[in-house]
Amino acid sequence: MFSIDTHYINGRQVAASGNEWLTLDDPATGQPTTRLRLGTGDELNQAVAAAKAVLPMARYSQLEERATWLERLAAAVDRHLEEMIDVTVAEYGGPITGVRQRIGYASAAIRSNIDTLRRFAFTERRGQAEVQYLGLGVAGLITPWNSSIGFICSKLATALAAGCPVVVKPSELSARQNQLIAQVIDEAQLPAGLFNMVQGTGETVGKALVAHPDIAKISFTGSTGTGRYIQREGAATLKRVTLELGGKSPNILLPDADFEAALPLALAIAFNNSGQACLAGTRLLVPRERLAEAEHGLVKALAQYPVGNPSDPAVYIGPMVSAVQYRRVQGYIARGIDSGARLVAGGLGNPEGLEAGYFVRPTIFSNVSNDMVIARDEIFGPVLSVLPYDSVEEAVAIANDTDYGLHAYVSGGEPQAREVANRLLAGRVCINGLSHEPQAPFGGFGQSGIGREFGVEGLRAYMEPRVLL
Ligand code: NAD
């Protein structure tokens, strides 16, 4: 059994003092593996005080100094890639091939921030005025469990590029991943106080961070419900917020789409990160006259996305992160069946031979209408809804009829694919593929969030302008 009982405060690991423990299971077996001593409000206060003490140094640091911090951070992350991959697979249950890619993004995100930092105009003239961009203060970073190391690295790198010290409140379900990344960051030898991390629950440590008067900004990635809480409670101290929340992303297959390529791609997009991905394309819009062909092709393509042991490189779909998440996904599959949608693959229960862990059967519902709960709610598991449409006009309307707006996908010939993409209300629209660009802003319309991360927009979100006249 692993035991995690330290926090990272003011440049070192300090013994945790709380009396409460959380036990985490191996998602692939359901067996307990880790005990986390939960952080307290006092420990959070110590972390904020450490960050506040170095705020003037960070805010007025030279740009080259910040670039050096980030270079050292990226080098430390690169030295430990394999260890981070192993811990993520073991603790989170993410299939190794995808985990390798996402951990790779962590180091790319740090390096991308070095580029942005070097190109950003921290001082500019506007008429008579000199406009300066200053780090806005101590930033609180709150991250989810579905790519813990990646989110911590990308948020930390942007905050440091802006000259903001940070206090991280990572997901309590990622205790070992968090512990490891804190050790790796320690190796980067940042000035003490710039990076602090307190492991604990949202209820205790998260809420204390959101309420703390010395925290100027919260950068949050997680569920829409928690995002609403942060905006509401953060208002008491007028916190700046960046909220990266949920999604229910549409994937439109145009009438001329090449199904040989588009259907396997649709499954890759829907079941990415075992379906526990904010950008999963979980509403597949198909021309009604090709619905039977789509159902047949999807069932056939499922074989390319096997569910199984996450350490097997051929596996695409691993277990759900926890028993709670497993039950939540099962609940949605049951509601899908009850709603009258046509179950074309998967269903309730575990896949054969995988009864022990939190594995769910990759599930496809067809003939779904956009008002069904499985088409409206973010399920966060490998559950795809196929919705028929009668005209491209209607497909665009259905795609945009959602509370969210994080991501969208279109497959089909040009120029129509791009024309349709131009009408979708989402922070990112991928045409005929699934790609990522760390220099481009990432974030959502509607209830997918507020603000953007990455690129110039991400950096500016950690700064305030000061005008000299
Ligand atoms: P969550 O909202 O339950 O938890 C996220 C983090 O917030 C955790 O660290 C948690 O401890 C903390 N937290 C919970 N309640 C809090 C409170 N009241 N105050 C402060 N902190 C609190 O989300 P989750 O279940 O960990 O993650 C899944 C969600 O994250 C999904 O909805 C998914 O779409 C979203 N997500 C979004 C993106 C994006 O970039 N838009 C990326 C990944 C995940």
Coordinates of N, CA and C in Angstrom, one line a residue, residues 213-303:
P213 N -8.3 35.3 0.6 CA -8.2 36.7 0.0 C -6.8 37.0 -0.7
D214 N -5.8 36.2 -0.4 CA -4.5 36.4 -1.0 C -4.3 35.7 -2.3
I215 N -5.4 35.0 -2.8 CA -5.4 34.4 -4.1 C -6.1 35.3 -5.1
A216 N -5.3 35.7 -6.1 CA -5.9 36.7 -7.0 C -6.7 36.1 -8.2
K217 N -6.3 34.8 -8.5 CA -6.9 34.2 -9.6 C -7.0 32.7 -9.4
I218 N -8.1 32.1 -9.9 CA -8.2 30.6 -9.9 C -8.2 30.2 -11.4
S219 N -7.3 29.3 -11.7 CA -7.4 28.6 -13.0 C -7.9 27.2 -12.7
F220 N -9.0 26.9 -13.2 CA -9.7 25.6 -12.8 C -10.0 24.8 -14.1
T221 N -9.7 23.5 -14.0 CA -10.2 22.5 -15.0 C -11.0 21.5 -14.2
G222 N -12.2 21.3 -14.6 CA -13.0 20.3 -13.9 C -14.5 20.4 -14.4
S223 N -15.4 20.0 -13.5 CA -16.8 19.9 -14.0 C -17.4 21.3 -13.9
T224 N -18.5 21.3 -14.7 CA -19.2 22.6 -14.8 C -19.8 23.0 -13.5
G225 N -20.3 22.1 -12.7 CA -20.9 22.4 -11.4 C -19.8 23.0 -10.5
T226 N -18.6 22.5 -10.4 CA -17.6 23.1 -9.6 C -17.2 24.4 -10.1
G227 N -17.2 24.5 -11.4 CA -16.8 25.8 -12.1 C -17.8 26.9 -11.6
R228 N -19.1 26.6 -11.6 CA -20.1 27.6 -11.1 C -19.8 28.0 -9.7
Y229 N -19.5 27.0 -8.9 CA -19.2 27.3 -7.5 C -18.0 28.3 -7.4
I230 N -17.0 28.0 -8.1 CA -15.8 28.8 -8.1 C -16.1 30.3 -8.5
Q231 N -16.8 30.4 -9.5 CA -17.2 31.8 -10.0 C -18.0 32.5 -8.9
R232 N -19.0 31.8 -8.4 CA -19.9 32.4 -7.4 C -19.1 32.8 -6.1
E233 N -18.3 31.8 -5.6 CA -17.6 32.1 -4.3 C -16.4 33.0 -4.5
G234 N -15.8 32.9 -5.6 CA -14.6 33.7 -5.9 C -15.0 35.2 -6.0
A235 N -16.3 35.4 -6.3 CA -16.7 36.8 -6.5 C -16.6 37.6 -5.2
A236 N -16.6 36.9 -4.1 CA -16.5 37.7 -2.8 C -15.2 38.4 -2.7
T237 N -14.1 37.9 -3.3 CA -12.8 38.6 -3.3 C -12.5 39.0 -4.7
L238 N -13.5 39.1 -5.6 CA -13.3 39.5 -7.0 C -12.1 38.8 -7.7
K239 N -12.1 37.5 -7.5 CA -11.0 36.7 -8.1 C -11.2 36.7 -9.7
R240 N -10.1 36.7 -10.3 CA -10.1 36.4 -11.8 C -10.3 34.9 -11.9
V241 N -11.0 34.5 -12.9 CA -11.2 33.0 -13.0 C -11.0 32.6 -14.5
T242 N -10.3 31.5 -14.7 CA -10.3 30.8 -15.9 C -10.9 29.5 -15.7
L243 N -12.0 29.1 -16.4 CA -12.7 27.9 -16.1 C -12.7 27.1 -17.4
E244 N -12.1 25.9 -17.3 CA -12.1 24.9 -18.4 C -13.0 23.8 -17.9
L245 N -14.2 23.7 -18.5 CA -15.2 22.8 -17.9 C -15.6 21.7 -18.9
G246 N -16.8 21.2 -18.8 CA -17.2 20.0 -19.5 C -17.6 20.3 -21.0
G247 N -18.0 19.2 -21.6 CA -18.5 19.3 -23.0 C -19.4 18.2 -23.4
K248 N -20.1 18.4 -24.5 CA -20.9 17.3 -25.1 C -20.8 17.5 -26.6
S249 N -19.6 17.2 -27.1 CA -19.2 17.8 -28.4 C -19.8 17.0 -29.5
P250 N -20.2 17.7 -30.5 CA -20.8 17.1 -31.7 C -19.7 16.7 -32.7
N251 N -20.0 15.7 -33.5 CA -19.1 15.3 -34.6 C -20.0 15.0 -35.8
I252 N -20.0 16.0 -36.7 CA -20.9 15.9 -37.9 C -20.2 15.1 -39.0
L253 N -20.9 14.0 -39.5 CA -20.4 13.3 -40.7 C -21.3 13.9 -41.8
L254 N -20.7 14.6 -42.7 CA -21.4 15.2 -43.8 C -21.9 14.1 -44.8
P255 N -22.9 14.4 -45.6 CA -23.4 13.4 -46.5 C -22.4 12.7 -47.4
D256 N -21.3 13.4 -47.8 CA -20.3 12.8 -48.6 C -19.1 12.2 -47.8
A257 N -19.2 12.1 -46.5 CA -18.1 11.7 -45.7 C -17.7 10.3 -46.1
D258 N -16.4 10.1 -46.1 CA -15.8 8.7 -46.3 C -15.9 7.9 -45.0
F259 N -16.9 7.0 -45.0 CA -17.1 6.3 -43.7 C -16.0 5.4 -43.3
E260 N -15.2 4.9 -44.3 CA -14.1 4.0 -44.0 C -13.1 4.7 -43.1
A261 N -12.9 6.0 -43.3 CA -12.0 6.8 -42.4 C -12.8 7.4 -41.2
A262 N -14.0 7.9 -41.5 CA -14.7 8.8 -40.6 C -15.3 8.0 -39.4
L263 N -15.7 6.8 -39.6 CA -16.3 6.0 -38.5 C -15.2 5.6 -37.5
P264 N -14.1 5.0 -37.9 CA -13.0 4.7 -36.9 C -12.6 6.0 -36.2
L265 N -12.5 7.1 -36.9 CA -12.1 8.3 -36.3 C -13.1 8.8 -35.3
A266 N -14.4 8.6 -35.6 CA -15.5 8.9 -34.6 C -15.3 8.2 -33.3
L267 N -14.9 6.9 -33.4 CA -14.8 6.1 -32.2 C -13.5 6.6 -31.4
A268 N -12.5 6.9 -32.2 CA -11.2 7.4 -31.5 C -11.6 8.7 -30.8
I269 N -12.4 9.5 -31.4 CA -12.7 10.8 -30.8 C -13.7 10.6 -29.6
A270 N -14.6 9.7 -29.7 CA -15.6 9.5 -28.6 C -14.9 8.8 -27.4
F271 N -14.0 7.8 -27.7 CA -13.5 7.0 -26.6 C -12.1 7.3 -26.2
N272 N -11.6 8.5 -26.7 CA -10.3 9.0 -26.3 C -10.2 9.1 -24.7
N273 N -9.1 8.7 -24.2 CA -8.9 8.7 -22.7 C -10.0 7.9 -22.0
S274 N -10.4 6.7 -22.6 CA -11.5 5.9 -22.1 C -12.8 6.6 -22.0
G275 N -13.0 7.6 -22.8 CA -14.2 8.5 -22.8 C -14.2 9.5 -21.7
Q276 N -13.1 9.5 -20.9 CA -13.0 10.5 -19.8 C -12.2 11.7 -20.3
A277 N -12.8 12.3 -21.3 CA -12.1 13.4 -21.9 C -13.1 14.5 -22.1
C278 N -12.7 15.8 -21.8 CA -13.6 16.9 -21.9 C -13.9 17.1 -23.4
L279 N -13.0 16.8 -24.3 CA -13.2 17.1 -25.7 C -13.7 15.8 -26.5
A280 N -14.2 14.8 -25.8 CA -14.7 13.6 -26.4 C -15.9 14.1 -27.3
G281 N -15.9 13.5 -28.6 CA -17.0 13.8 -29.5 C -18.1 12.8 -29.3
T282 N -19.0 13.1 -28.4 CA -20.0 12.0 -28.0 C -21.3 12.1 -28.7
R283 N -21.5 13.1 -29.5 CA -22.8 13.1 -30.3 C -22.4 13.0 -31.8
L284 N -22.6 11.9 -32.3 CA -22.2 11.7 -33.7 C -23.5 11.9 -34.6
L285 N -23.4 12.9 -35.5 CA -24.5 13.3 -36.3 C -24.3 12.7 -37.7
V286 N -25.3 11.9 -38.1 CA -25.2 11.1 -39.4 C -26.4 11.4 -40.3
P287 N -26.1 11.5 -41.6 CA -27.3 11.7 -42.5 C -28.2 10.5 -42.4
R288 N -29.5 10.8 -42.2 CA -30.5 9.7 -41.9 C -30.4 8.6 -43.0
E289 N -30.2 8.9 -44.2 CA -30.2 7.9 -45.3 C -29.0 7.0 -45.1
R290 N -28.0 7.4 -44.3 CA -26.8 6.5 -44.2 C -26.7 5.9 -42.7
L291 N -27.8 6.0 -42.0 CA -27.8 5.6 -40.6 C -27.4 4.1 -40.4
A292 N -28.1 3.3 -41.2 CA -27.8 1.8 -41.1 C -26.4 1.5 -41.4
E293 N -25.9 2.2 -42.5 CA -24.5 2.0 -42.9 C -23.5 2.4 -41.8
A294 N -23.9 3.5 -41.1 CA -23.0 4.1 -40.0 C -23.0 3.1 -38.8
E295 N -24.2 2.6 -38.5 CA -24.3 1.6 -37.3 C -23.4 0.4 -37.6
H296 N -23.6 -0.1 -38.8 CA -22.8 -1.3 -39.2 C -21.3 -1.0 -39.1
G297 N -20.9 0.1 -39.7 CA -19.5 0.5 -39.8 C -18.9 0.7 -38.4
L298 N -19.7 1.3 -37.5 CA -19.2 1.6 -36.1 C -19.0 0.3 -35.4
V299 N -20.0 -0.6 -35.5 CA -19.8 -1.9 -34.8 C -18.6 -2.7 -35.3
K300 N -18.4 -2.6 -36.6 CA -17.2 -3.3 -37.2 C -15.9 -2.6 -36.7
A301 N -15.9 -1.3 -36.6 CA -14.7 -0.5 -36.2 C -14.4 -0.7 -34.7
L302 N -15.4 -1.1 -34.0 CA -15.1 -1.2 -32.5 C -13.9 -2.1 -32.2
A303 N -13.7 -3.1 -33.0 CA -12.6 -4.0 -32.8 C -11.3 -3.3 -32.8

